């Protein structure tokens, strides 16, 4: 078995970021070998200036598209999130934690359709607080959009840079 190919295939086929341990268990490779192959793949993608990159998010690894190529994906894929859902998600991410009732005052009744859909997709967490819900983004949000920040301030800074 080609260890590098096995690690690359694992990253490519996974819809979620993977821990070294998960890759090792499923490929039969040692943790050390997986780490070595992740480093090698990262370096190779960087060296050849690939449209793809290997990123570390927390302690997990993911294969993702570089930001400068994202515009091309719109030409070949259909959107999972409507423009309205993106607006709601952006407001949550930028202002988190935010109460759903506050979000309603800003965006209107569409919030009551968008929030359940975003929670179902795993991009937003909703915690009941009195008569409303406190909304925050999730780890899946960071993975989905390739946000390598983890703190609220870092996420806000990342969003400002993207705007």
Coordinates of C-alpha atoms in Angstrom, one line a residue:
X1 CA 0.0 0.0 0.0
X2 CA 1.2 3.5 -0.8
X3 CA 0.9 5.3 2.6
X4 CA 0.8 8.8 1.1
X5 CA -1.9 7.8 -1.3
X6 CA -4.0 6.2 1.4
X7 CA -3.8 9.4 3.6
X8 CA -4.6 11.6 0.5
X9 CA -7.6 9.3 -0.3
X10 CA -8.8 9.5 3.2
X11 CA -8.7 13.4 3.2
X12 CA -10.2 13.6 -0.3
X13 CA -13.1 11.3 0.5
X14 CA -14.1 12.6 3.9
X15 CA -16.7 15.2 4.2
X16 CA -15.4 16.1 7.7
X17 CA -11.9 16.9 9.0
X18 CA -10.1 13.9 10.3
X19 CA -7.9 13.3 13.3
X20 CA -4.5 11.6 12.8
X21 CA -5.8 8.7 15.0
X22 CA -8.9 8.2 12.8
X23 CA -6.8 8.1 9.6
X24 CA -4.3 5.7 11.3
X25 CA -7.1 3.3 12.5
X26 CA -8.8 3.2 9.1
X27 CA -5.7 2.8 7.0
X28 CA -3.7 0.5 9.3
X29 CA -0.8 3.0 9.4
X30 CA 0.9 4.2 12.5
X31 CA 0.1 7.7 13.9
X32 CA 3.7 8.7 13.2
X33 CA 3.4 7.5 9.6
X34 CA 0.1 9.4 9.1
X35 CA 1.7 12.6 10.5
X36 CA 4.7 12.2 8.2
X37 CA 2.4 11.7 5.1
X38 CA 0.2 14.7 6.1
X39 CA 3.3 16.9 6.3
X40 CA 4.6 15.5 2.9
X41 CA 1.2 16.1 1.3
X42 CA 1.0 19.6 2.7
X43 CA 4.5 20.4 1.3
X44 CA 3.7 18.9 -2.1
X45 CA 0.5 20.8 -2.5
X46 CA 2.3 24.1 -1.5
X47 CA 5.3 23.4 -3.8
X48 CA 3.2 22.8 -6.9
X49 CA 0.8 25.7 -6.0
X50 CA -2.1 23.4 -6.3
X51 CA -5.7 24.6 -6.1
X52 CA -6.1 22.3 -3.2
X53 CA -4.4 22.5 0.2
X54 CA -4.1 20.4 3.3
X55 CA -5.1 22.5 6.4
X56 CA -5.0 21.8 10.1
X57 CA -8.1 23.0 11.9
X58 CA -7.5 22.5 15.6
X59 CA -6.2 19.0 15.8
X60 CA -8.0 17.8 12.7
X61 CA -6.8 17.8 9.0
X62 CA -8.8 18.6 5.9
X63 CA -8.3 18.8 2.2
X64 CA -9.8 22.0 0.9
X65 CA -9.8 24.4 -2.0
X66 CA -7.7 27.5 -1.8
X67 CA -9.6 30.7 -1.4
X68 CA -8.5 32.1 -4.8
X69 CA -10.2 29.2 -6.6
X70 CA -13.6 29.3 -4.8
X71 CA -15.2 31.5 -7.5
X72 CA -14.7 28.7 -10.0
X73 CA -16.7 26.2 -7.9
X74 CA -19.9 28.3 -8.4
X75 CA -19.7 27.5 -12.1
X76 CA -19.9 23.7 -11.5
X77 CA -21.9 23.2 -8.3
X78 CA -25.3 24.2 -7.0
X79 CA -25.6 26.2 -3.8
X80 CA -26.5 24.3 -0.6
X81 CA -27.2 27.7 1.1
X82 CA -29.6 30.3 -0.4
X83 CA -28.4 33.9 -0.4
X84 CA -30.9 34.6 2.4
X85 CA -29.5 31.7 4.5
X86 CA -26.0 33.1 3.9
X87 CA -27.1 36.5 5.1
X88 CA -28.5 35.0 8.3
X89 CA -25.4 32.8 8.8
X90 CA -23.1 35.8 8.3
X91 CA -25.0 37.8 10.9
X92 CA -24.8 35.0 13.4
X93 CA -21.1 34.4 12.8
X94 CA -20.3 38.1 13.0
X95 CA -22.3 38.9 16.1
X96 CA -22.2 35.6 18.0
X97 CA -23.5 34.8 20.4
X98 CA -26.7 36.5 19.3
X99 CA -30.2 35.9 20.4
X100 CA -32.6 34.8 17.7
X101 CA -35.0 37.6 18.8
X102 CA -32.3 40.2 18.1
X103 CA -31.6 38.6 14.8
X104 CA -35.3 38.8 14.0
X105 CA -35.3 42.6 14.7
X106 CA -32.5 43.0 12.1
X107 CA -33.4 40.5 9.4
X108 CA -37.1 39.9 9.8
X109 CA -39.2 36.8 9.9
X110 CA -37.0 34.9 7.4
X111 CA -34.8 34.1 10.5
X112 CA -37.5 31.6 11.7
X113 CA -37.0 29.6 8.4
X114 CA -33.2 30.0 8.1
X115 CA -32.2 29.2 11.6
X116 CA -33.7 25.7 11.8
X117 CA -32.2 24.9 8.3
X118 CA -28.8 26.1 9.5
X119 CA -29.0 24.1 12.7
X120 CA -30.0 21.0 10.6
X121 CA -27.0 21.5 8.4
X122 CA -24.9 21.7 11.6
X123 CA -23.5 25.2 10.8
X124 CA -25.3 26.8 13.8
X125 CA -25.9 25.8 17.4
X126 CA -29.1 27.0 19.1
X127 CA -29.4 27.0 22.9
X128 CA -32.8 27.8 24.4
X129 CA -32.6 30.9 26.7
X130 CA -36.0 31.9 28.0
X131 CA -38.4 32.5 25.1
X132 CA -35.7 32.7 22.5
X133 CA -32.5 30.9 21.4
X134 CA -28.9 31.9 21.7
X135 CA -27.2 31.3 18.3
X136 CA -23.5 30.5 17.6
X137 CA -21.6 29.0 14.8
X138 CA -20.2 25.4 15.1
X139 CA -17.0 23.7 14.3
X140 CA -18.7 22.5 11.1
X141 CA -19.1 26.1 10.1
X142 CA -15.4 26.7 10.4
X143 CA -14.7 23.5 8.5
X144 CA -17.2 24.3 5.8
X145 CA -15.9 27.8 5.1
X146 CA -12.2 27.0 5.8
X147 CA -12.0 29.3 8.7
X148 CA -8.8 28.5 10.5
X149 CA -9.7 30.8 13.4
X150 CA -11.3 29.4 16.6
X151 CA -12.2 32.4 18.7
X152 CA -15.1 34.8 18.2
X153 CA -12.8 37.8 17.6
X154 CA -10.7 35.7 15.1
X155 CA -13.8 34.7 13.2
X156 CA -14.9 38.3 13.0
X157 CA -11.5 39.4 11.8
X158 CA -11.6 36.6 9.2
X159 CA -15.0 37.8 8.0
X160 CA -13.8 41.3 7.8
X161 CA -10.9 40.2 5.6
X162 CA -13.2 38.3 3.3
X163 CA -15.6 41.2 2.8

